[in-house]
Amino acid sequence: MRLVILEDYDQASEWAAKYICNRIIQFKPNQGRYFTLGLPTGSTPLGCYKKLIEYHKNGDLSFKYVKTFNMDEYVGLPRNHPESYHSYMWNNFFKHIDIDPNNAHILDGNAPDLQAECDAFEKKIEEAGGIDLFVGGIGPDGHIAFNEPGSSLSSRTRLKTLAMDTILANAKYFDGDLSKVPTMALTVGVGTVMDAREVMILITGAHKAFALYKAIEEGVNHMWTVSAFQQHPRTIFVCDEDATLELRVKTVKYFKGLMHVHNKLVDPLYSMKEN
Amino acid sequence: MPSNKSVSDAPIVQFTNCRILRGHRLQREDLWVREGKILNPEKLFFDEKGSADIQLDCKDSIIAPGFIDVQINGGFGVDFSLATDDFKSGIDLVSQKILSHGVTSFCPTLVTSPPSVYHQVRDFLPSHPQGDKGLRLVPRGERAKAGHVETGIVLPQISIRNGGSHGAGILGAHLEGPFISKEKKGAHPEHCLRTFEAGAFQDLLTTYGSLDCVRIVTLAPEMKRSSEVIQELTKRGICVSLGHSVANLSQAEEAVQHGATFITHLFNAMLPFHHRDPGIVGLLTSDKIPAGRRVFYGMISDGIHTNPAALRIAHRAHPKGLVLVTDAIAGMGLAPGRHTLGQQVVEIDGLNTYIAGTKTLSGSVATMDICVRHFQEATGCSVETALEAASLHPAQLLGIEHRKGTLNYDSDADFLMLNDGLYVQATYIAGKEVWRQDALGM
């Protein structure tokens, strides 16, 4: 794995956005060849989305030939509820960019047959040629998407009941009222994300530090599902200083020492204008 | 990118780089319009997989709902209370001209007038589809052929209609009088005042003829049998407004309990506020308003009809009820001098208008955008508050806020582009530009 450590949240968000931008542009997507991107929600990626929008508004990055697949969506929450992941993606990303609505895929938590909806989602990913870059986050309990502790590391897209840690973490979006937080969600499986050609995990903040430690310094374990990516050939963890607080000094020093190598991935920052 | 045609073929326009008034605040959001209505872009994206056909850069303008003027007596030489041969073209002229003031809907107001101004000739052409209830204008030529004598009728020539490039929409007539108080007639002609103590609602109906296109009636609630009249009017969906009256607070409260919801030009033509009997003004803070109802009040904020301090007192006492009105008269938009208002002659001098030869104020010549700016300056209120006083509140008064007065999804796309000084730069009705400030300024 690559462990890219930036000083603070803003710098981590910017590094991640630059990386995504460069990957899309270097791929040279066109009508016959779309770049497929897996996308997360939550507070961690907000800074990254803002930067991507900025690159788009400056004319440096277009999403015209990008297909996106979101990781998850709550079950039973109306699609236009302000806390649904559809609302999140519209307000924080889609409405600011030029993506074709036909290419923005999000699981439908109100589908009449939830498992069929999940199977169809897997099929859509397959038909799109698989995911080129899956961007994700990590929960305080070490989960990737809603693959809660105990999820099979070879799982596919399915219905999951949320763990208490997750419900507590999400309560802040529902006026702090636990009873208002949805208890179930549709989520891509660990196996689904492992199938991506490349995975980038964003981890910022001291409250995620323990989960990061468990994910990369301990063994592969279905209780900390992000640990599965130790077995993925191309994973990048992008974090801020605070998220490294539970790591060994040795680990942090090693990867910080590699920053000059990592930075070659984002510098120069490409632009579609140069074509 | 083409929009999904399965729902509608109509082009989708996205207004970008603007600040829109929504949810009581100016937000950096784009405004989406399709088929004359405000469109929900998120629904478009996820349900229809649609996107904009046309994107317009609004150069950081403020976008606000179009202004609604519920009290306007005329303008540009046209007097809504005066029957003329070309009354129709007069109303058309005013409705077209006020687009530049930001008004997208209005209620042509008729002041106290002789019955002949209200009454329609009772005979209709047999082919009329609505029979006796219709208010289609019967052309003069046809009536003369049928052998009827044409009297100067006005009210039947006012019809409810949507706005467009031809002009602002007409929501219905505002009948201010003749059932008002002699002591507070203001500029209304005394010889035309009437009461309804004999036949109550029937008297009113006899005076006005048909109420089909009537939206608001101003009356004095202290008049005998007013409660019955107010109830009847309210039952028919007509907004009852209290004004030109010497009512005390209890009489005003009783009127509100029977259905009255508006006060005509607060402070003017009513008893002044008194600390032991606040009169109609006391409605602003009355505790006898039925639950779930709100009393609205018109304010002429031209800087003349109401002292700014009084404007502030009213605004602070009851900010959600304030409705800006122009009460504009025929002279609005014209050069200083003499003009007619109903049956009388008035004199214009700057923004001041008096009954010729007196110091009695009679209507205003300030345009709606002037009123909005003056209201904002005098009260120091937010831009959002000033704009809502001329759009959201009148829409709420008339019970039409689900389609007018806001930029909510599915509302009629009647809106304005304004600069930061609240000067109207462009006016849109049903999503189409119907007026634009030209480069040289108008």
XYZ file of C-alpha atoms in Angstrom:
717
model
C 0.000 0.000 0.000
C 0.869 3.633 -0.220
C 0.310 5.621 2.957
C 0.230 9.304 2.061
C 0.362 11.507 5.133
C -0.547 15.194 4.789
C -0.443 17.804 7.499
C -4.135 18.546 7.873
C -7.611 17.863 6.512
C -7.436 20.484 3.768
C -4.121 19.259 2.455
C -5.245 15.649 2.547
C -8.426 16.566 0.664
C -6.450 18.451 -1.937
C -3.923 15.661 -2.452
C -6.705 13.167 -2.949
C -8.534 15.430 -5.396
C -5.380 16.041 -7.387
C -4.746 12.322 -7.555
C -8.246 11.611 -8.832
C -7.972 14.471 -11.309
C -4.669 13.200 -12.694
C -5.947 9.645 -12.948
C -8.994 10.704 -14.942
C -7.051 12.961 -17.278
C -4.204 10.513 -17.876
C -6.781 7.827 -18.680
C -7.922 10.040 -21.586
C -11.588 9.021 -21.321
C -13.803 9.362 -24.376
C -17.111 8.281 -25.821
C -16.002 4.696 -26.200
C -13.999 4.468 -23.023
C -15.358 5.844 -19.770
C -13.414 6.249 -16.543
C -15.275 4.468 -13.749
C -15.075 5.966 -10.286
C -16.390 4.550 -7.024
C -17.525 7.294 -4.628
C -18.063 7.672 -0.872
C -20.234 9.943 1.290
C -19.864 11.361 4.798
C -17.887 14.290 6.153
C -14.420 13.029 5.207
C -14.658 13.374 1.411
C -16.372 16.794 1.437
C -13.089 18.683 1.070
C -12.044 16.420 -1.777
C -15.344 16.962 -3.598
C -14.982 20.738 -3.196
C -11.566 20.618 -4.836
C -12.766 18.455 -7.695
C -15.594 20.921 -8.282
C -13.054 23.722 -8.296
C -10.979 21.970 -10.949
C -14.111 21.457 -12.986
C -15.239 25.094 -12.677
C -11.775 26.210 -13.756
C -12.195 24.164 -16.888
C -9.377 21.777 -15.967
C -11.482 18.668 -15.390
C -14.600 17.337 -17.075
C -16.746 14.451 -15.901
C -18.403 14.028 -19.259
C -16.804 10.639 -19.813
C -16.800 9.508 -16.201
C -19.175 6.923 -14.743
C -19.674 6.887 -11.004
C -20.860 4.214 -8.590
C -21.633 5.211 -5.040
C -20.854 2.815 -2.221
C -24.106 2.781 -0.357
C -27.523 4.271 0.443
C -29.863 4.080 3.399
C -32.875 1.800 3.190
C -36.305 3.303 3.667
C -35.243 6.938 3.650
C -37.139 8.921 0.973
C -34.824 9.754 -1.876
C -35.378 13.490 -1.432
C -34.741 13.383 2.330
C -31.941 15.862 3.058
C -29.824 13.089 4.626
C -30.196 10.493 1.896
C -27.024 9.778 -0.001
C -28.792 10.816 -3.199
C -29.259 14.282 -1.678
C -25.684 14.294 -0.473
C -24.281 13.454 -3.877
C -26.532 15.952 -5.668
C -25.773 18.842 -3.340
C -22.096 18.159 -2.756
C -21.041 16.963 -6.169
C -23.368 16.212 -9.072
C -25.110 19.584 -9.277
C -21.752 21.353 -9.643
C -20.267 19.223 -12.405
C -21.037 18.071 -15.913
C -21.645 14.386 -15.358
C -24.332 12.736 -17.491
C -27.137 11.723 -15.086
C -27.295 8.348 -16.838
C -23.772 7.671 -15.639
C -24.263 8.486 -11.968
C -25.269 5.279 -10.195
C -26.500 5.146 -6.633
C -28.245 2.199 -4.991
C -31.981 2.730 -4.516
C -32.845 2.148 -0.866
C -36.556 2.227 -1.696
C -36.511 -0.416 -4.406
C -39.330 -2.952 -4.101
C -36.869 -5.880 -4.208
C -33.716 -4.826 -2.374
C -31.590 -7.855 -3.233
C -32.521 -7.535 -6.893
C -31.472 -3.895 -6.710
C -28.090 -4.975 -5.286
C -27.632 -7.649 -7.952
C -28.492 -5.148 -10.664
C -25.897 -2.752 -9.248
C -23.189 -5.416 -9.423
C -24.245 -6.082 -13.018
C -24.011 -2.377 -13.900
C -20.466 -2.268 -12.554
C -19.582 -5.308 -14.587
C -21.153 -3.825 -17.723
C -19.193 -0.619 -17.194
C -16.014 -2.671 -17.323
C -15.323 -2.683 -13.612
C -14.175 0.194 -11.413
C -10.935 1.992 -12.293
C -10.616 3.803 -8.967
C -12.766 3.193 -5.909
C -12.599 6.046 -3.402
C -13.750 5.228 0.089
C -13.568 6.198 3.720
C -13.309 4.304 6.958
C -15.736 4.151 9.828
C -14.625 4.487 13.464
C -15.269 0.753 13.684
C -12.977 0.130 10.725
C -15.700 -0.545 8.205
C -15.486 0.193 4.499
C -18.842 1.393 3.125
C -21.422 -0.260 5.384
C -19.500 -3.514 5.686
C -19.867 -3.596 9.448
C -17.619 -5.676 11.728
C -18.272 -9.306 10.918
C -18.940 -8.745 7.221
C -17.430 -11.345 4.948
C -14.310 -10.039 3.258
C -15.547 -11.583 0.021
C -19.026 -10.072 0.260
C -20.904 -8.519 -2.638
C -23.497 -5.713 -2.803
C -26.273 -6.483 -0.338
C -28.544 -5.313 2.470
C -26.829 -4.729 5.825
C -28.080 -3.793 9.277
C -26.030 -0.952 10.712
C -23.893 -1.475 13.807
C -24.409 0.697 16.873
C -21.091 2.484 16.290
C -22.294 3.525 12.858
C -25.701 4.636 14.101
C -24.033 6.712 16.820
C -21.646 8.234 14.298
C -24.520 9.131 11.962
C -26.823 10.533 14.633
C -25.287 13.952 14.145
C -26.966 14.107 10.743
C -30.378 13.372 12.247
C -30.593 16.078 14.919
C -28.747 13.831 17.356
C -31.857 11.666 17.594
C -30.880 7.990 17.476
C -34.436 6.947 16.677
C -34.325 8.910 13.445
C -31.231 7.220 12.052
C -31.988 4.498 9.484
C -31.001 1.056 10.718
C -30.406 -0.624 7.386
C -28.554 0.182 4.233
C -27.619 -1.237 0.865
C -23.881 -1.404 0.436
C -21.230 -2.626 -1.946
C -19.433 -5.603 -0.482
C -15.797 -5.805 0.539
C -15.311 -8.127 -2.393
C -16.942 -5.591 -4.713
C -14.419 -2.914 -3.760
C -11.548 -5.395 -3.865
C -12.437 -6.004 -7.540
C -11.592 -2.387 -8.369
C -8.337 -1.885 -10.227
C -7.278 0.706 -7.679
C -8.581 1.734 -4.241
C -8.052 5.023 -2.418
C -9.120 5.293 1.226
C -9.462 8.775 2.794
C -8.933 8.877 6.545
C -8.805 12.111 8.499
C -9.211 13.069 12.128
C -8.073 11.649 15.453
C -11.329 9.736 15.917
C -10.349 7.510 12.985
C -6.803 6.885 14.224
C -7.541 3.633 16.009
C -9.409 2.239 13.025
C -6.466 3.114 10.755
C -4.095 1.353 13.118
C -6.254 -1.758 13.104
C -6.630 -1.597 9.328
C -2.953 -1.427 8.405
C -0.826 -2.523 11.318
C -2.794 -5.525 12.485
C -3.902 -8.565 10.550
C -6.579 -8.959 7.937
C -9.698 -9.348 10.024
C -13.406 -9.279 9.256
C -13.947 -7.178 12.383
C -12.017 -4.350 10.771
C -13.098 -4.768 7.166
C -10.800 -2.077 5.706
C -7.956 -4.473 6.596
C -8.972 -6.526 3.546
C -7.148 -4.008 1.366
C -3.839 -5.235 2.667
C -4.381 -7.882 0.021
C -5.233 -5.486 -2.793
C -2.396 -4.818 -5.264
C -3.022 -1.054 -5.558
C -4.301 0.727 -2.465
C -3.544 4.245 -1.342
C -4.437 5.497 2.127
C -4.560 9.288 2.221
C -4.629 10.717 5.730
C -3.828 13.708 7.887
C -1.446 13.779 10.874
C -4.250 13.273 13.372
C -5.315 10.016 11.768
C -1.816 8.591 12.315
C -1.881 9.094 16.087
C -2.272 5.381 16.845
C 0.365 4.193 14.361
C 3.903 3.202 15.211
C 6.446 5.974 14.824
C 8.371 3.620 12.540
C 5.434 3.258 10.165
C 4.810 6.986 10.010
C 8.482 7.846 9.488
C 8.817 5.312 6.707
C 5.900 6.615 4.714
C 6.603 10.255 5.363
C 10.044 9.575 3.976
C 8.374 8.483 0.743
C 6.416 11.698 0.251
C 8.712 12.899 -2.500
C 7.783 9.762 -4.430
C 4.091 10.123 -3.616
C 4.036 13.732 -4.671
C 5.127 12.815 -8.167
C 1.629 11.363 -8.541
C 0.011 14.778 -8.100
C 2.690 17.103 -9.383
C 2.399 18.112 -12.175
C -1.356 18.458 -11.878
C -2.779 17.825 -15.314
C -5.531 19.807 -16.967
C -7.934 18.941 -19.761
C -7.315 22.408 -21.136
C -3.911 21.365 -22.366
C -5.393 19.061 -24.972
C -26.690 17.521 -22.822
C -30.168 16.589 -23.999
C -32.851 16.160 -21.409
C -34.834 12.961 -21.103
C -37.794 13.398 -23.375
C -40.032 10.878 -21.681
C -41.525 13.412 -19.289
C -41.495 16.544 -21.380
C -40.081 17.855 -24.634
C -40.000 21.387 -23.343
C -36.562 22.981 -23.057
C -35.010 23.240 -19.630
C -33.320 26.508 -18.739
C -30.736 26.719 -15.963
C -30.022 30.191 -14.578
C -26.525 30.094 -13.080
C -24.215 32.463 -11.234
C -26.994 33.990 -9.184
C -28.320 34.268 -5.660
C -31.909 33.136 -5.349
C -34.414 33.998 -2.650
C -35.575 30.701 -1.261
C -36.344 29.561 2.261
C -36.353 33.202 3.399
C -32.717 33.728 2.495
C -30.553 34.451 -0.499
C -28.797 31.222 -1.478
C -26.129 30.510 -4.044
C -28.187 28.118 -6.100
C -29.080 27.801 -9.729
C -32.669 28.387 -10.792
C -34.131 25.789 -13.125
C -37.217 26.452 -15.244
C -39.313 24.272 -17.535
C -42.728 24.939 -19.055
C -43.201 28.142 -17.142
C -42.595 26.594 -13.733
C -39.683 26.341 -11.343
C -38.137 22.917 -11.760
C -36.549 20.661 -9.150
C -33.148 19.858 -10.651
C -32.426 16.996 -8.268
C -35.631 15.256 -9.290
C -34.752 15.961 -12.912
C -31.303 14.420 -12.436
C -32.309 11.242 -10.610
C -35.833 10.568 -11.941
C -35.568 11.747 -15.520
C -31.782 11.589 -15.933
C -32.260 15.029 -17.442
C -30.068 18.090 -17.648
C -30.255 21.667 -18.847
C -30.765 22.522 -22.492
C -29.821 26.171 -22.018
C -27.593 27.682 -19.364
C -27.746 31.415 -18.686
C -25.127 33.276 -16.693
C -26.896 35.802 -14.459
C -23.693 37.698 -13.616
C -24.216 37.378 -9.858
C -27.691 38.942 -9.910
C -30.225 38.487 -7.163
C -33.196 36.452 -8.372
C -36.416 37.107 -6.465
C -40.051 36.168 -7.033
C -41.949 38.758 -9.082
C -43.664 41.513 -7.105
C -47.403 41.346 -6.533
C -49.249 44.671 -6.200
C -52.644 44.240 -4.572
C -53.530 47.913 -4.577
C -52.954 49.902 -7.758
C -55.488 52.374 -9.079
C -53.889 53.005 -12.430
C -50.833 54.594 -13.960
C -49.367 56.133 -17.088
C -52.484 58.207 -17.548
C -54.841 55.248 -17.107
C -57.381 55.337 -14.281
C -58.953 51.966 -13.484
C -62.015 53.653 -11.977
C -62.797 55.655 -15.046
C -64.789 54.090 -17.837
C -63.402 55.073 -21.177
C -63.821 53.741 -24.677
C -60.422 52.106 -24.612
C -60.437 50.838 -21.034
C -59.126 47.471 -22.168
C -56.104 48.973 -23.837
C -55.599 51.124 -20.746
C -55.351 48.092 -18.480
C -53.095 46.441 -21.035
C -50.838 49.493 -21.045
C -50.468 49.556 -17.283
C -49.933 45.815 -17.028
C -47.189 46.085 -19.632
C -45.500 49.144 -18.119
C -45.341 47.831 -14.557
C -43.168 44.934 -15.716
C -40.265 47.381 -15.539
C -41.086 47.990 -11.868
C -40.817 44.268 -11.165
C -44.569 43.675 -10.852
C -45.579 40.354 -12.385
C -49.114 40.110 -10.931
C -51.538 42.767 -9.727
C -55.076 43.569 -8.610
C -56.460 46.539 -10.530
C -58.094 48.662 -7.868
C -61.358 50.528 -8.267
C -61.979 53.336 -5.810
C -65.480 54.365 -4.705
C -67.421 54.948 -7.898
C -71.000 55.348 -9.094
C -72.854 52.051 -9.696
C -72.510 52.436 -13.422
C -68.779 51.768 -13.104
C -69.434 48.379 -11.467
C -72.611 47.216 -13.089
C -72.571 45.132 -16.184
C -75.325 45.292 -18.662
C -77.456 42.309 -17.689
C -77.922 40.943 -21.175
C -75.321 38.655 -22.625
C -75.014 37.324 -26.131
C -76.835 33.963 -26.180
C -73.765 32.152 -27.376
C -71.881 32.976 -24.198
C -70.732 29.662 -22.718
C -70.950 30.688 -19.090
C -74.352 32.269 -19.338
C -75.142 34.688 -16.590
C -71.977 34.127 -14.590
C -69.511 35.016 -17.294
C -67.641 38.262 -17.499
C -66.558 38.220 -21.083
C -66.464 41.683 -22.449
C -69.448 42.284 -24.681
C -68.116 44.405 -27.519
C -69.695 47.828 -27.728
C -70.677 47.391 -31.316
C -72.630 44.211 -30.590
C -74.462 45.755 -27.638
C -75.461 48.770 -29.639
C -76.806 46.402 -32.290
C -78.896 44.664 -29.651
C -80.399 47.991 -28.811
C -78.802 48.539 -25.363
C -77.530 51.828 -24.113
C -73.870 51.609 -23.214
C -73.123 52.976 -19.733
C -69.576 53.476 -18.513
C -68.934 50.024 -17.083
C -65.514 49.102 -15.858
C -65.599 46.100 -13.552
C -66.755 43.604 -16.149
C -63.851 44.613 -18.351
C -61.404 43.327 -15.792
C -60.732 39.665 -16.254
C -58.378 37.361 -14.449
C -55.556 36.411 -16.784
C -52.008 35.131 -16.755
C -49.138 37.464 -17.363
C -46.708 37.223 -20.236
C -44.882 39.431 -22.678
C -48.088 41.435 -22.969
C -47.879 42.406 -19.316
C -48.267 41.457 -15.691
C -50.929 38.938 -14.751
C -54.256 40.113 -13.352
C -55.287 38.283 -10.195
C -58.670 39.980 -9.941
C -60.064 43.364 -8.991
C -59.649 45.115 -5.668
C -62.827 47.054 -4.883
C -61.938 49.826 -2.471
C -65.304 51.262 -1.520
C -68.039 52.419 -1.745
C -68.866 50.747 1.589
C -66.560 52.950 3.568
C -66.756 55.590 6.241
C -67.650 59.156 5.375
C -65.188 60.473 7.941
C -62.306 58.588 6.394
C -63.146 58.802 2.716
C -59.809 60.384 1.891
C -59.882 61.128 -1.802
C -62.991 59.044 -2.484
C -66.070 60.971 -3.718
C -68.614 61.395 -0.911
C -71.652 61.274 -3.132
C -70.837 57.708 -4.133
C -70.468 56.283 -0.617
C -73.018 53.639 0.311
C -74.094 51.462 3.206
C -75.415 47.919 3.295
C -77.538 48.236 6.414
C -80.748 47.564 4.498
C -79.948 44.382 2.630
C -76.436 43.450 3.808
C -74.786 41.180 1.232
C -77.572 41.654 -1.260
C -76.930 45.401 -1.229
C -73.280 44.758 -1.949
C -74.134 42.430 -4.799
C -76.575 44.960 -6.229
C -73.877 47.626 -6.165
C -71.085 45.531 -7.633
C -73.065 43.354 -9.986
C -71.015 40.211 -10.309
C -68.156 39.244 -7.985
C -66.634 36.754 -10.400
C -63.393 38.574 -10.981
C -63.224 40.310 -7.615
C -60.324 39.348 -5.398
C -60.351 41.909 -2.575
C -63.032 44.181 -1.119
C -62.132 47.058 1.224
C -64.881 48.072 3.578
C -65.394 49.800 6.908
C -66.311 47.169 9.507
C -68.124 49.573 11.856
C -70.935 49.788 9.294
C -74.120 48.015 10.300
C -74.355 44.369 9.160
C -70.750 44.290 8.083
C -70.245 40.932 9.832
C -72.758 39.216 7.560
C -71.198 40.826 4.513
C -67.689 39.861 5.589
C -68.782 36.274 6.163
C -70.443 36.043 2.757
C -67.469 37.498 0.944
C -65.040 35.248 2.804
C -67.162 32.218 1.964
C -66.757 33.090 -1.702
C -62.979 33.233 -1.378
C -62.852 37.011 -1.577
C -60.318 38.687 0.671
C -61.944 41.260 2.938
C -59.825 44.257 3.875
C -60.539 46.863 6.527
C -59.933 50.453 5.571
C -61.293 53.972 5.213
C -62.874 53.398 8.581
C -63.297 54.797 12.062
C -63.630 51.373 13.627
C -62.261 50.794 17.102
C -60.182 47.752 17.931
C -63.127 45.560 19.024
C -65.006 46.241 15.828
C -61.878 45.464 13.853
C -61.293 42.252 15.813
C -64.876 41.174 15.247
C -64.402 41.760 11.548
C -61.301 39.576 11.601
C -63.180 36.873 13.457
C -65.776 36.926 10.701
C -63.114 36.527 8.050
C -61.337 39.797 7.323
C -57.624 39.229 6.689
C -56.210 42.503 5.376
C -55.874 46.141 6.344
C -55.893 48.693 3.548
C -52.913 51.064 3.655
C -52.263 50.911 7.399
C -52.373 54.249 9.235
C -53.954 56.061 6.303
C -57.727 56.644 6.364
C -58.270 55.147 9.794
C -58.216 56.348 13.371
C -54.732 57.042 14.622
C -53.225 54.634 17.135
C -54.352 55.528 20.647
C -52.940 53.724 23.647
C -56.414 53.062 25.122
C -58.021 52.196 21.844
C -55.503 51.271 19.200
C -58.191 51.026 16.528
C -57.478 49.031 13.401
C -53.757 49.529 13.954
C -54.125 47.399 17.078
C -54.809 44.349 14.927
C -51.054 44.054 14.416
C -50.638 42.881 17.983
C -54.161 41.768 18.836
C -54.547 38.545 20.770
C -58.031 37.974 19.386
C -56.908 36.790 15.974
C -58.272 33.245 15.381
C -55.619 30.546 15.700
C -53.781 29.714 12.517
C -54.771 32.976 10.828
C -52.628 35.978 10.137
C -53.725 39.556 9.592
C -51.846 41.226 6.740
C -51.593 44.958 6.275
C -50.806 47.066 3.252
C -48.099 49.693 3.574
C -47.448 52.434 1.075
C -43.761 52.908 1.621
C -43.196 55.827 -0.703
C -41.717 57.908 2.092
C -44.765 60.187 2.080
C -47.841 58.257 3.117
C -46.116 56.881 6.154
C -43.390 58.443 8.232
C -40.417 56.055 8.307
C -40.665 55.825 12.099
C -44.282 54.668 11.818
C -43.256 52.205 9.116
C -40.650 50.815 11.512
C -43.135 50.539 14.362
C -45.526 48.528 12.213
C -42.760 46.371 10.774
C -41.286 45.590 14.171
C -44.690 44.872 15.707
C -45.762 42.418 13.013
C -43.090 41.797 10.372
C -44.744 38.754 8.807
C -47.917 40.637 7.940
C -46.433 43.527 6.034
C -47.517 43.764 2.401
C -46.023 46.496 0.253
C -48.561 48.173 -2.033
C -48.125 51.108 -4.358
C -51.690 52.509 -4.226
C -50.494 54.084 -7.437
C -52.766 56.436 -9.290
C -53.097 57.368 -12.925
C -50.311 59.886 -12.577
C -47.702 57.255 -11.754
C -45.193 57.255 -14.546
C -46.316 60.648 -15.823
C -44.841 64.105 -15.491
C -45.968 66.376 -12.620
C -49.348 68.089 -13.086
C -53.079 67.396 -12.921
C -54.670 63.975 -13.504
C -57.927 62.191 -12.703
C -58.503 59.619 -9.941
C -61.964 58.126 -10.077
C -64.332 61.031 -10.083
C -61.838 63.615 -8.869
C -58.895 65.675 -10.040
C -55.499 65.402 -8.356
C -52.253 67.324 -8.502
C -48.818 65.652 -8.705
C -45.695 67.275 -7.387
C -42.667 64.941 -7.269
C -43.743 61.866 -5.254
C -46.548 63.846 -3.607
C -50.117 63.677 -4.850
C -52.960 65.797 -3.416
C -56.609 66.346 -4.208
C -56.300 69.407 -6.416
C -56.419 72.520 -4.277
C -56.089 70.711 -0.920
C -53.483 68.993 1.245
C -55.334 65.662 1.332
C -53.095 62.885 0.074
C -54.689 60.882 -2.675
C -52.732 57.913 -3.796
C -49.135 57.581 -4.681
C -46.962 57.730 -7.754
C -44.121 55.667 -6.372
C -43.454 52.476 -8.315
C -43.255 49.114 -6.565
C -39.469 48.858 -6.808
C -39.150 52.320 -5.258
C -41.368 51.114 -2.415
C -39.224 48.020 -1.898
C -36.008 50.043 -1.775
C -37.478 52.668 0.496
C -38.855 50.006 2.840
C -35.448 48.365 3.048
C -33.649 51.648 3.725
C -36.153 52.981 6.249
C -36.353 49.818 8.321
C -32.798 48.570 7.821
C -34.294 45.157 7.231
C -32.569 42.470 5.211
C -32.834 42.308 1.462
C -34.784 39.066 1.862
C -37.365 40.718 4.119
C -37.826 43.646 1.760
C -38.309 41.371 -1.233
C -40.730 39.072 0.599
C -42.903 42.024 1.629
C -43.639 42.572 -2.050
C -43.886 38.957 -3.161
C -44.354 36.231 -0.569
C -46.643 38.190 1.746
C -49.146 39.350 -0.892
C -49.198 35.785 -2.224
C -49.921 34.479 1.281
C -52.629 37.111 1.711
C -54.386 35.876 -1.402
C -53.794 32.227 -0.556
C -51.782 31.606 -3.733
C -48.323 31.035 -2.294
C -48.260 27.495 -3.644
C -47.842 28.970 -7.128
C -46.869 32.657 -6.770
C -44.651 34.730 -4.558
C -41.873 32.178 -4.111
C -39.193 30.370 -6.079
C -40.237 26.998 -4.685
C -40.299 23.998 -6.991
C -43.438 23.814 -9.152
C -44.266 27.491 -8.573
C -44.994 29.710 -11.550
C -41.674 30.966 -12.875
C -42.466 34.661 -12.369
C -39.228 36.213 -11.186
C -36.928 39.215 -11.312
C -33.228 39.755 -11.694
C -32.078 42.572 -9.448
C -28.743 44.138 -8.649
C -27.516 44.587 -5.089
C -29.208 47.979 -4.876
C -32.535 46.210 -5.572
C -32.957 47.809 -8.970
C -34.817 45.537 -11.368
C -32.614 44.423 -14.256
C -34.970 41.963 -15.910
C -38.466 40.589 -15.415
C -39.570 37.043 -16.262
C -43.082 35.632 -16.416
C -43.641 31.892 -16.851
C -39.934 31.530 -17.409
C -39.797 33.950 -20.336
C -38.038 37.288 -20.249
C -40.714 39.958 -20.619
C -38.654 43.037 -19.802
C -34.985 43.907 -19.548
C -33.209 47.052 -18.466
C -31.459 48.281 -21.586
C -27.862 49.401 -21.452
C -28.701 53.081 -21.487
C -30.993 52.702 -18.476
C -34.675 53.559 -18.373
